[in-house]
Coordinates of C-alpha atoms in Angstrom, one line a residue:
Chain H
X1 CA 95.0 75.3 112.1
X2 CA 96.6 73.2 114.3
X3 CA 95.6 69.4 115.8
X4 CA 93.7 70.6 118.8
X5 CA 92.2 73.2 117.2
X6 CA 90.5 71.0 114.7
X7 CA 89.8 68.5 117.4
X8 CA 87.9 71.6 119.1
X9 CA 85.7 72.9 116.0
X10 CA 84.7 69.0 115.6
X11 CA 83.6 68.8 119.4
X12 CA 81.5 72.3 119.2
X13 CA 79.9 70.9 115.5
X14 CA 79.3 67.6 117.5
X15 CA 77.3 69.8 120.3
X16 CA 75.5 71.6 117.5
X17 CA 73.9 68.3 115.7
X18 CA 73.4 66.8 118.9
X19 CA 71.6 69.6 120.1
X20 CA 69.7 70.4 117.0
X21 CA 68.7 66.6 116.5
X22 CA 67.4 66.6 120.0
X23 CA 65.4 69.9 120.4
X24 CA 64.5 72.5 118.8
X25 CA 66.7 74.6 121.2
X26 CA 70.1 76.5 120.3
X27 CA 72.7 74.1 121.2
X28 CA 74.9 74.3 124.5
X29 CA 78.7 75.6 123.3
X30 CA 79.7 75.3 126.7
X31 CA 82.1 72.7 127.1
X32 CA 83.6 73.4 123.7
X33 CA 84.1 76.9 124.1
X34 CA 85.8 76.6 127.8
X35 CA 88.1 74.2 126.3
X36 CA 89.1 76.3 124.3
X37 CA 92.0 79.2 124.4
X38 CA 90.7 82.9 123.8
X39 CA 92.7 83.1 120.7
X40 CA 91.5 79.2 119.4
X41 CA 87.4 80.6 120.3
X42 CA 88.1 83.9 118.7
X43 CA 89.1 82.2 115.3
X44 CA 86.4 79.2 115.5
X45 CA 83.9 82.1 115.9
X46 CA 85.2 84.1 112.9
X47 CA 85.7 80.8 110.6
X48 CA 83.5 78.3 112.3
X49 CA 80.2 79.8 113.9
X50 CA 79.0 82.7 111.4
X51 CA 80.4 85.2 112.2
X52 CA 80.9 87.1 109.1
X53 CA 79.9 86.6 105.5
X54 CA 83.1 85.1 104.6
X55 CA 81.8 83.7 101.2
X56 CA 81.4 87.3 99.8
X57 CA 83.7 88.3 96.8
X58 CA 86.1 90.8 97.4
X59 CA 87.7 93.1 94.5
X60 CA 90.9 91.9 94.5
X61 CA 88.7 88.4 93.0
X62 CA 89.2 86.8 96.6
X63 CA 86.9 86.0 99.4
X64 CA 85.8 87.8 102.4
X65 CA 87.4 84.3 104.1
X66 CA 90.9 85.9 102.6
X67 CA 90.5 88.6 104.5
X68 CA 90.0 87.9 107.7
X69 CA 93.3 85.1 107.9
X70 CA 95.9 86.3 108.9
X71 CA 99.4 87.0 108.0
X72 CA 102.7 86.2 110.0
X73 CA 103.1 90.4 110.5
X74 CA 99.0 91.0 111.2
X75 CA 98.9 87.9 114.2
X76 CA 102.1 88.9 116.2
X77 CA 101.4 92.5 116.1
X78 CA 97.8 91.9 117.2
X79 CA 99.2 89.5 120.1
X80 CA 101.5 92.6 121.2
X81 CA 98.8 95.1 121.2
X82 CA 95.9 93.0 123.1
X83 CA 99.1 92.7 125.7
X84 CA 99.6 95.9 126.0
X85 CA 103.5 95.5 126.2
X86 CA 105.8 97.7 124.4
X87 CA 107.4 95.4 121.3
X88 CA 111.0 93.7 122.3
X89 CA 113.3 94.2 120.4
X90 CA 113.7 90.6 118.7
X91 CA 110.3 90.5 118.0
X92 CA 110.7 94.2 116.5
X93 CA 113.7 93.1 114.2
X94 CA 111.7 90.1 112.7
X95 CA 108.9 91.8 112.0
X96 CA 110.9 95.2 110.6
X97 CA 113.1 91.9 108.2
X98 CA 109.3 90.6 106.9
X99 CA 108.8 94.1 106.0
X100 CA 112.5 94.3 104.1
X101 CA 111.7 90.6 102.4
X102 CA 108.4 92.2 101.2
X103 CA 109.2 95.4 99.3
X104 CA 109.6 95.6 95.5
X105 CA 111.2 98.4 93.9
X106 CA 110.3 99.8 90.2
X107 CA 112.1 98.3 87.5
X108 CA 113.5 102.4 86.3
X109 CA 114.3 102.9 89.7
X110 CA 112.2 105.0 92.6
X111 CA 111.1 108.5 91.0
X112 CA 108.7 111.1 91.7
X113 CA 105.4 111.0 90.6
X114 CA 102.8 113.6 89.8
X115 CA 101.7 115.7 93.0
X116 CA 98.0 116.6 91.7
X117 CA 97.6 113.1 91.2
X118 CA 99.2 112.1 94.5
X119 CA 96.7 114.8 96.1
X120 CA 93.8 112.9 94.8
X121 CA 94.8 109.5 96.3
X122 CA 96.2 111.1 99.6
X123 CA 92.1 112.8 100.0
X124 CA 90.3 109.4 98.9
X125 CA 89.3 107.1 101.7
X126 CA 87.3 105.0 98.5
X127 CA 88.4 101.6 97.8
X128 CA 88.3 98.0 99.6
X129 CA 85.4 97.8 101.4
X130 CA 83.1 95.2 100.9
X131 CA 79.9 94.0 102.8
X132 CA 76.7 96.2 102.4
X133 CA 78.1 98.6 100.5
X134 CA 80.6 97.1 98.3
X135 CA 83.1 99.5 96.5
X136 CA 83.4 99.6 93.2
X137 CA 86.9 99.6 91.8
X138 CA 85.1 100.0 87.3
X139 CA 83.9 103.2 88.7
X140 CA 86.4 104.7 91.0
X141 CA 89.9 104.3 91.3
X142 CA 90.8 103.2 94.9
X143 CA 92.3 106.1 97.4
X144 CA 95.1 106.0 99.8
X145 CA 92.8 108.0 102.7
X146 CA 96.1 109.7 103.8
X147 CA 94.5 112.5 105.5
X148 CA 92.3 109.8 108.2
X149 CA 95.5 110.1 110.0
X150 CA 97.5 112.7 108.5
X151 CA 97.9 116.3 108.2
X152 CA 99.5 117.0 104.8
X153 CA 98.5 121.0 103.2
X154 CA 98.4 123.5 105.6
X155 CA 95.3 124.9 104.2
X156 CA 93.4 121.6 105.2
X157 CA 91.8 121.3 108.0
X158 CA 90.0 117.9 108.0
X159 CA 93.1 116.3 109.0
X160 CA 93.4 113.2 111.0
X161 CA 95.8 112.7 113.8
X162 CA 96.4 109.4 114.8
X163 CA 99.8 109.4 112.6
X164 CA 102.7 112.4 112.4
X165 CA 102.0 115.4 110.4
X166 CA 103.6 115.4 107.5
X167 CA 102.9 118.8 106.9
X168 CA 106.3 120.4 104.8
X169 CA 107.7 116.5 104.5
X170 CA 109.9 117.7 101.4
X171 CA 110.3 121.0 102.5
X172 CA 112.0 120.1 105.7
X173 CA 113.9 116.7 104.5
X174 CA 114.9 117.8 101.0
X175 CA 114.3 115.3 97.9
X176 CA 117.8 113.0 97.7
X177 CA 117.7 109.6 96.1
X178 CA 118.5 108.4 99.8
X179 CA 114.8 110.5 101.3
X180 CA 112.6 109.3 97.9
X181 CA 113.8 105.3 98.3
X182 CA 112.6 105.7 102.6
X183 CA 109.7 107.3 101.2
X184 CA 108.8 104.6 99.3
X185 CA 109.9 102.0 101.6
X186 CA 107.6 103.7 104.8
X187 CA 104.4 103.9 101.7
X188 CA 105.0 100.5 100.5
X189 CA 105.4 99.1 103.7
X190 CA 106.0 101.2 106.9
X191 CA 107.0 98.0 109.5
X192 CA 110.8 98.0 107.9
X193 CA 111.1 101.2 110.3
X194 CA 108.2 100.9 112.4
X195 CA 107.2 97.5 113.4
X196 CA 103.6 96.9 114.0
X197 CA 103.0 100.2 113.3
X198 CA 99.1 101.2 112.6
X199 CA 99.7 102.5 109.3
X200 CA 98.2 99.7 106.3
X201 CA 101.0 98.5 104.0
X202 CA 99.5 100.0 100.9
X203 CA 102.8 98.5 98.6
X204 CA 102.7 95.0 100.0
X205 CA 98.9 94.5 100.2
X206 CA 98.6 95.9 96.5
X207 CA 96.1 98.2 97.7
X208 CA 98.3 101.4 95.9
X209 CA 100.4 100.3 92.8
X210 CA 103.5 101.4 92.3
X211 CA 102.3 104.3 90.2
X212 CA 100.1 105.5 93.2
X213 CA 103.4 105.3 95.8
X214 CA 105.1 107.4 93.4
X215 CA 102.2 110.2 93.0
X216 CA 102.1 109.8 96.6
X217 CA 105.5 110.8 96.7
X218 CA 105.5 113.4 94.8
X219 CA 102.5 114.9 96.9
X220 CA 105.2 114.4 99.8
X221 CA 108.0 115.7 98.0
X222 CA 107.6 117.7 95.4
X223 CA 108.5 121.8 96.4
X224 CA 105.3 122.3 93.8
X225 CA 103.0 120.7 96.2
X226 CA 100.9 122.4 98.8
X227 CA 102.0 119.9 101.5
X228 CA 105.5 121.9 100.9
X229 CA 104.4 125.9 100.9
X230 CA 104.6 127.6 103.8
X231 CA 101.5 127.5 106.2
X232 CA 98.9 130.4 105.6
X233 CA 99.7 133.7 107.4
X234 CA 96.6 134.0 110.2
X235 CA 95.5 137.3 111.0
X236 CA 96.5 136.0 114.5
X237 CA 100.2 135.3 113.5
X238 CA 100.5 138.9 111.8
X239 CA 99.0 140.2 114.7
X240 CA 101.9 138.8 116.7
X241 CA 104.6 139.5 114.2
X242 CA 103.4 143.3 113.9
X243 CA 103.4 142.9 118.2
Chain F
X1 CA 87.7 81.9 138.1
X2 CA 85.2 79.4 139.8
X3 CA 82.6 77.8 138.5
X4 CA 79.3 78.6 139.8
X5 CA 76.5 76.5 139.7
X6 CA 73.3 77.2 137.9
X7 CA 71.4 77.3 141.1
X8 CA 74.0 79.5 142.7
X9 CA 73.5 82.1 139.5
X10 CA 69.9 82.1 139.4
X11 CA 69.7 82.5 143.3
X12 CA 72.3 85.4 142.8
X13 CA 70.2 87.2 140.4
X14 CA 66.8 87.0 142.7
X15 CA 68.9 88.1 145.6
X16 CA 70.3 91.8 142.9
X17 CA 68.2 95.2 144.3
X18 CA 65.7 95.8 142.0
X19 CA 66.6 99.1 140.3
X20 CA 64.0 102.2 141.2
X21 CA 62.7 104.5 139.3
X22 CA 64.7 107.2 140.8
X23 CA 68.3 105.6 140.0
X24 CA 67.5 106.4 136.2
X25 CA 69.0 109.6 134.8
X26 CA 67.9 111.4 131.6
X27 CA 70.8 111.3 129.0
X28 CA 71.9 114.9 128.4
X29 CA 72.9 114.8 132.6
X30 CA 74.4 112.0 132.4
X31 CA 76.8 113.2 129.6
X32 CA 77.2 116.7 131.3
X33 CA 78.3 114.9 134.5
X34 CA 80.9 112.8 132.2
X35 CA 82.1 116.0 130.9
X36 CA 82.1 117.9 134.0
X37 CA 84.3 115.4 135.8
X38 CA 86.7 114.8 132.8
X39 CA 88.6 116.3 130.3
X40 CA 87.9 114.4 127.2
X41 CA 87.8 116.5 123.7
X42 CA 85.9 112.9 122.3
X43 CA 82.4 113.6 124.7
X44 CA 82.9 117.9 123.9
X45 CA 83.3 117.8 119.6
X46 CA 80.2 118.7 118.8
X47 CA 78.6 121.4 120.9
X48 CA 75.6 121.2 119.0
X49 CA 75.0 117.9 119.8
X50 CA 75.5 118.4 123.4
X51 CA 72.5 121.0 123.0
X52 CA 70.2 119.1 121.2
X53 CA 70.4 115.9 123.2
X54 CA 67.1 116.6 125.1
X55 CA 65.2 116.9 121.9
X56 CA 66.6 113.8 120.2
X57 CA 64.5 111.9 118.1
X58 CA 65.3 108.9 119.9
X59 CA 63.2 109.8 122.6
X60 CA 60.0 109.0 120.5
X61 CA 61.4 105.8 119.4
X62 CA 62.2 104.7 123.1
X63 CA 58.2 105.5 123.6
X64 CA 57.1 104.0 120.7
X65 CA 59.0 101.5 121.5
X66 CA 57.3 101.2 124.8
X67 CA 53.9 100.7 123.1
X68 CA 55.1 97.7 121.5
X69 CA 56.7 96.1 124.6
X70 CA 53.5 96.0 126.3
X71 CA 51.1 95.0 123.4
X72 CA 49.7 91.5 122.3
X73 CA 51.4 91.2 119.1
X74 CA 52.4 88.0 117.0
X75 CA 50.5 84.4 116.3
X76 CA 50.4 84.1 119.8
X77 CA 48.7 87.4 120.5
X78 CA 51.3 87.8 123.7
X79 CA 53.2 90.9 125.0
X80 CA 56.6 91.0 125.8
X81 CA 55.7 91.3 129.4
X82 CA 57.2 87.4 130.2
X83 CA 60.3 88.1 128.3
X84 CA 63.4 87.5 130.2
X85 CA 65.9 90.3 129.9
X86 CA 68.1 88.3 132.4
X87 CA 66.9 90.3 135.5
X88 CA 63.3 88.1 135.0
X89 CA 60.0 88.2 133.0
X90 CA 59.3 91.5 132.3
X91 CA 62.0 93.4 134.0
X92 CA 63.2 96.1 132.1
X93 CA 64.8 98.4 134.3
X94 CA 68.3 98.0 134.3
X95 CA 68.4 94.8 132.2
X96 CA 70.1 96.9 129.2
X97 CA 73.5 97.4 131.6
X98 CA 73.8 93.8 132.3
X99 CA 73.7 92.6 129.0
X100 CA 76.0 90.5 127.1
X101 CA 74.5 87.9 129.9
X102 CA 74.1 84.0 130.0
X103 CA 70.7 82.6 129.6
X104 CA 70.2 79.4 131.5
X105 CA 67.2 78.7 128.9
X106 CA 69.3 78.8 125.9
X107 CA 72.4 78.0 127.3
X108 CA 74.1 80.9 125.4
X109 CA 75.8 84.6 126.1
X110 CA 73.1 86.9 124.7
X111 CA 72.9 90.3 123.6
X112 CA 70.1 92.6 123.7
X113 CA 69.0 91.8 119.9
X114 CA 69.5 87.8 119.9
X115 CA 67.6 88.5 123.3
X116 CA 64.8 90.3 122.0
X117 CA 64.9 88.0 118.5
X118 CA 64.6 85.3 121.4
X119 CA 61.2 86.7 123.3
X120 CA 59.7 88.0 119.9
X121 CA 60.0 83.8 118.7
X122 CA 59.4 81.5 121.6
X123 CA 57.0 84.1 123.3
X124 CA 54.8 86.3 120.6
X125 CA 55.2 83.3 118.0
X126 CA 56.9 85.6 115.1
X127 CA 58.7 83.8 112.6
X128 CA 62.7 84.2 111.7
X129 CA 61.4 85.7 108.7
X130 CA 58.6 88.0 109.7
X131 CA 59.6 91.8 109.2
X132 CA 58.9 92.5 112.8
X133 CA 61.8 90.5 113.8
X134 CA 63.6 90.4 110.5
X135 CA 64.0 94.2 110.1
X136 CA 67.2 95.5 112.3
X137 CA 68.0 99.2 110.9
X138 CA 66.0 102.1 110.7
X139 CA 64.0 104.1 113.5
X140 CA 60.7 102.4 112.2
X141 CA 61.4 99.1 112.8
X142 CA 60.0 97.2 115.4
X143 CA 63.6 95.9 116.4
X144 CA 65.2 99.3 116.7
X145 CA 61.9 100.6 118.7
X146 CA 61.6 98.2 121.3
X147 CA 66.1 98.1 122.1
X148 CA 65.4 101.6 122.3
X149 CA 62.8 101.1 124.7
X150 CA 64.9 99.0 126.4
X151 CA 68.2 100.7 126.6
X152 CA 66.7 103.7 127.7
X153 CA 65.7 102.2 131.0
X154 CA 69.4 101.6 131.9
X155 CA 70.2 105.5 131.4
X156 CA 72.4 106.7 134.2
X157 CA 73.1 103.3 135.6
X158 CA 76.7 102.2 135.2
X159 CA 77.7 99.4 132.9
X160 CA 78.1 95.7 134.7
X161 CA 78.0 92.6 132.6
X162 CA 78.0 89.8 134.7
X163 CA 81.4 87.8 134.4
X164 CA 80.1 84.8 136.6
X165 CA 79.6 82.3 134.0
X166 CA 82.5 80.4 132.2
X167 CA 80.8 80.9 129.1
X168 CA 80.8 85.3 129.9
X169 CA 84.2 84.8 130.7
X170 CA 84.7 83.0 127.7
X171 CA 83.0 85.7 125.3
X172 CA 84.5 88.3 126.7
X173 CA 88.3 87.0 126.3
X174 CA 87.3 86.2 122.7
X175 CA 85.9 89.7 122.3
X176 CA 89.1 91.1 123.6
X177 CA 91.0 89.1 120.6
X178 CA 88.4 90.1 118.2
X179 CA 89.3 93.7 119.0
X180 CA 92.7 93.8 118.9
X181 CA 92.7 91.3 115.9
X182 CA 94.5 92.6 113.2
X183 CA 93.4 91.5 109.2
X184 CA 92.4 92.8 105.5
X185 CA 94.2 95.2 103.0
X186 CA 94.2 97.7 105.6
X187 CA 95.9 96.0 108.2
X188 CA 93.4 97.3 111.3
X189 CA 91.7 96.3 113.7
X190 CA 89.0 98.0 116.1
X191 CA 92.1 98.7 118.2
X192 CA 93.4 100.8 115.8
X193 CA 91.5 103.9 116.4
X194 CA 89.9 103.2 119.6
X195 CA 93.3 102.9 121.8
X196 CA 93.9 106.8 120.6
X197 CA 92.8 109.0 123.6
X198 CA 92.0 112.5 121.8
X199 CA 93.2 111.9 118.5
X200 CA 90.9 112.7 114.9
X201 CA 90.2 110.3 111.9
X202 CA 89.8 113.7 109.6
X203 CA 87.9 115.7 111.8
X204 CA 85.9 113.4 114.2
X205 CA 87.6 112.7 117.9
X206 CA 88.1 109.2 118.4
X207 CA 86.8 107.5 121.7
X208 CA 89.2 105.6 123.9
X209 CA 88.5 101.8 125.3
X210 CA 90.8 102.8 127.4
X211 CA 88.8 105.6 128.9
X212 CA 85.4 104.7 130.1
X213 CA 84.1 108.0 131.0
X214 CA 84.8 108.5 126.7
X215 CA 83.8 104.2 126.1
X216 CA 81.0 104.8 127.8
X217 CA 79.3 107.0 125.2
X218 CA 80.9 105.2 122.4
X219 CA 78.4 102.0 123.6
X220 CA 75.8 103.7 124.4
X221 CA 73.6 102.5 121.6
X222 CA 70.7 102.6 120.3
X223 CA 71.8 106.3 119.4
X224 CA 70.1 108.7 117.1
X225 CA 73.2 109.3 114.3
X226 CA 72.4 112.5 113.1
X227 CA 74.4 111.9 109.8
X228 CA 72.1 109.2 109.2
X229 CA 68.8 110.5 110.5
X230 CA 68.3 107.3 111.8
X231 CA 68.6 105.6 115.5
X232 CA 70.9 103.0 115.1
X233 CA 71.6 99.7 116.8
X234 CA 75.2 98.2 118.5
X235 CA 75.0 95.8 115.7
X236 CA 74.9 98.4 112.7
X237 CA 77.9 100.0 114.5
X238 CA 80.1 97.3 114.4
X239 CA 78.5 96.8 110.9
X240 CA 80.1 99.9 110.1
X241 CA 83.3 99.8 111.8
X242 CA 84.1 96.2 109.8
X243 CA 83.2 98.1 106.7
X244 CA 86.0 100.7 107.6
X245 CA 88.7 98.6 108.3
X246 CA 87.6 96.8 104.8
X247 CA 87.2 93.1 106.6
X248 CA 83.2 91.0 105.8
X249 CA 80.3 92.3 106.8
X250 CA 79.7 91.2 110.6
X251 CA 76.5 89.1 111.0
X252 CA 73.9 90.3 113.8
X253 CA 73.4 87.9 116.6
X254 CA 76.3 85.8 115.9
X255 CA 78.9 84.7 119.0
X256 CA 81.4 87.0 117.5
X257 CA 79.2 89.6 117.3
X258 CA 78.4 88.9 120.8
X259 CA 81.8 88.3 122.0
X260 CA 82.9 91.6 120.8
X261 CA 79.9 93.2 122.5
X262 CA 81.1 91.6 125.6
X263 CA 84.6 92.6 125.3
X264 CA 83.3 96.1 124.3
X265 CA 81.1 96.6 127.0
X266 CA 83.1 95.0 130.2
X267 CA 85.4 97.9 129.0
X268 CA 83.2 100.0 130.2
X269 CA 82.4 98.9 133.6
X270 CA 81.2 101.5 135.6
X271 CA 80.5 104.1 133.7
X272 CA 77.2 105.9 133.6
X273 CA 75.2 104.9 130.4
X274 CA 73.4 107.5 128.1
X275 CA 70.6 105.9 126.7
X276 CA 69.5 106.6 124.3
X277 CA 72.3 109.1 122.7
X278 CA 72.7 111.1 119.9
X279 CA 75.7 111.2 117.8
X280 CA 77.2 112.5 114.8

């Protein structure tokens, strides 16, 4: 928080106890707030005026208050976005060398998983949320929520689409030591190739362990996996074959 | 942007056409207009939907909701009647479009609920506490009735927020950060889904802020959610949304619940609103 920030949240606090102490009346933010850049207003209202329950227990034993600060990678790609600017290319390479500083690799080595597993966590949005319905990790392992944004077996059809499909990844890309390590690399934290990408970095923020990226992987990869089968004849595309 | 002066705003106001009767325009037409004039697979998913609008449930609220507005109720045995909506006492008619507003008697930005929490105090005499004003969720409470009420006297009319005031100015740059403000284990923010124009979280379209013949419907609460069976509120929407993206629970009638309600609806500037809607 920086000198004049401070110097801002005292001001507004000042308002509010002279307002308060006066009448019984709300108090008058105005000067404070004016003063006051959209980005300095936007974080004295999430930290400073109530905004949220930030005292709240989350299940990685943190606060809610954890949460909602920001990290170098979360504040610069929010700036860009609210812009509306495509990302330069400086900016892009020191966001993309967080991402590289960030990633730990398995002690054996990156490996393959088990697909069924990897299914499970690929179709579960559970996990992280806190608030008014609380998740609870005792009860249910958290999920990866892959298919919010993904399409991944052919045979699905709740599928998201705000990311690629990834329908036949392995099939198309093969399984080399080189295609499991970007695997892992874009799971654990997809910013080292796309930078300020909207996919979560699930290896970084802890929210899938190392285990999890590899099941994930192997959901991915693995020529077992439905994601890698060939997509389900329609009567449509025989129709047109036959034709 | 200049400053106005307080005398200059309320004169502006007095001097606004009074909305008629006539300008209002049931929900379902509203949206069929929207999807006449647009392409948007967000306002067609659900066919159903689309067909059941003019028997949605929130209809009844809205007129229960009515009831209440106009009844002596509270300590002080007052109706709502004197309320200020920003528009003055006891204008309801297109209040609901204008709102996040600045009141001169609070000297804040308010938003329909921390408006009506407002009217139901200082006028009918309820306590913070009291379940009439304490209740916000759920189709029988008071709260939920009387924004229903409310809202559904804006239908048709197109979204305007006034952006006179420093302090509107103010909330609605803040909202804008808010929304775009990336945080949490998941890394989102509400831009994260609602900058996709036509794209699916599983199987439900996203709505666009960036398309306000889709943002239009995506404000447009109170709504009946018919996953819920309930009508629900702008605040238990963004309630839900902060859920999702795994950041604390937002807290109703705070200035960054406000602020984003603000951003949100400046956004849609313009566009019809369907009040009260129905969605999945």
């Amino acid at each position: 928080m920086t000198n004049r920030h401070l110097a801002l949240t005292a001001t507004a606090a000042l308002l509010f106890m002279l307002a308060t102490a006066t009448t019984a009346a709300p108090p008058a933010p105005e000067a404070a707030y004016t003063a006051m850049s959209p980005e300095e207003l936007a974080d004295y209202l999430i930290f400073e005026a109530g905004g949220f329950d930030l005292d709240a227990q989350t299940q990685d034993g943190g606060t809610a208050r954890e949460r909602m600060t920001q990290d170098r990678t979360q504040k610069v790609c929010s700036a860009i976005a609210r812009s509306g600017k495509d990302l330069d290319r400086a900016t892009a390479a020191k966001i993309s060398a967080l991402a590289d500083d960030s990633i730990e690799y398995p002690d054996g080595g990156v490996e393959l998983g088990d697909w069924k597993r990897g299914e499970e966590i690929a179709r579960s949005g559970y996990g992280y949320r806190i608030g008014h319905r609380v998740d609870d990790h005792d009860s249910r392992t958290p999920g990866g929520n892959c298919y919010a944004c993904h399409q991944l077996d052919p045979n699905e059809i709740a599928y998201g689409t705000v990311g690629p499909s990834l329908t036949g990844y392995g099939r198309l890309r093969g399984a080399s030591d080189a295609m499991l390590k970007h695997t892992y690399q874009i799971l654990y934290n997809p910013n080292l190739f796309f930078p300020c990408t909207t996919m979560p970095r699930f290896g970084h923020h802890g929210t899938l362990t190392q285990a999890q990226i590899a099941d994930v992987m192997a959901y991915l990869l693995d020529p077992e996996s439905p994601v890698n089968q060939e997509p389900p004849k329609t009567a449509d595309a025989e129709q047109a074959a036959a034709d | 942007m200049p400053r106005r002066s307080a005398l200059a705003a309320g004169m502006a106001a007095t001097l606004t056409l009074p909305v008629l009767a006539g300008d209002l325009r049931a929900p379902e037409d509203v949206l069929q207009t929207l999807i006449d004039d647009n392409e948007s697979a967000y306002l067609t998913q659900s066919e159903q939907n689309i067909m059941m609008m003019p028997d949605n449930a929130a209809l009844w609220t809205a007129e229960e909701g009515k009831e209440l507005f106009f009844e002596a109720r509270g300590p002080n045995n007052e109706s709502l009647e004197t309320c200020d909506l920003g528009k003055g006492p006891g204008v309801v008619d297109g209040a609901y479009v204008e709102l996040p507003r600045f009141f001169e008697d609070t000297g804040r930005v308010m938003d329909l609920e921390s408006r009506l929490v407002y009217c139901m105090t200082s006028i009918q005499g309820f306590a913070p506490d009291d379940p009439e004003v304490k209740q916000r969720h759920g189709s029988d409470s008071d709260m939920m009735k009387l924004q229903t009420f409310i809202a559904s006297r804006s239908s048709g009319l197109p979204w305007n927020p006034p952006m006179d005031h420093p302090l509107e100015q103010a909330m609605r740059d803040a909202g804008e950060v808010l929304f775009y403000r990336r945080a949490g284990t998941s890394d989102f923010s509400c831009s994260t889904c609602h900058t996709n124009t036509g794209n699916r979280i599983r199987a439900s379209v996203l709505p666009s802020i960036n398309q306000p013949h889709e943002w239009t419907k995506a404000i447009s609460w109170p709504a009946f959610r018919v996953g819920h069976q309930q009508v629900r509120s702008s605040n238990h929407r963004i309630r839900g949304c902060y859920w999702q993206m795994r950041q604390p629970q937002s807290i109703p009638g705070s200035e960054a619940a406000i602020a984003l309600m603000s951003f949100w609806t400046d956004a849609a500037r313009g566009a019809p609103a369907i009040l009260p809607d129905k969605k999945r």
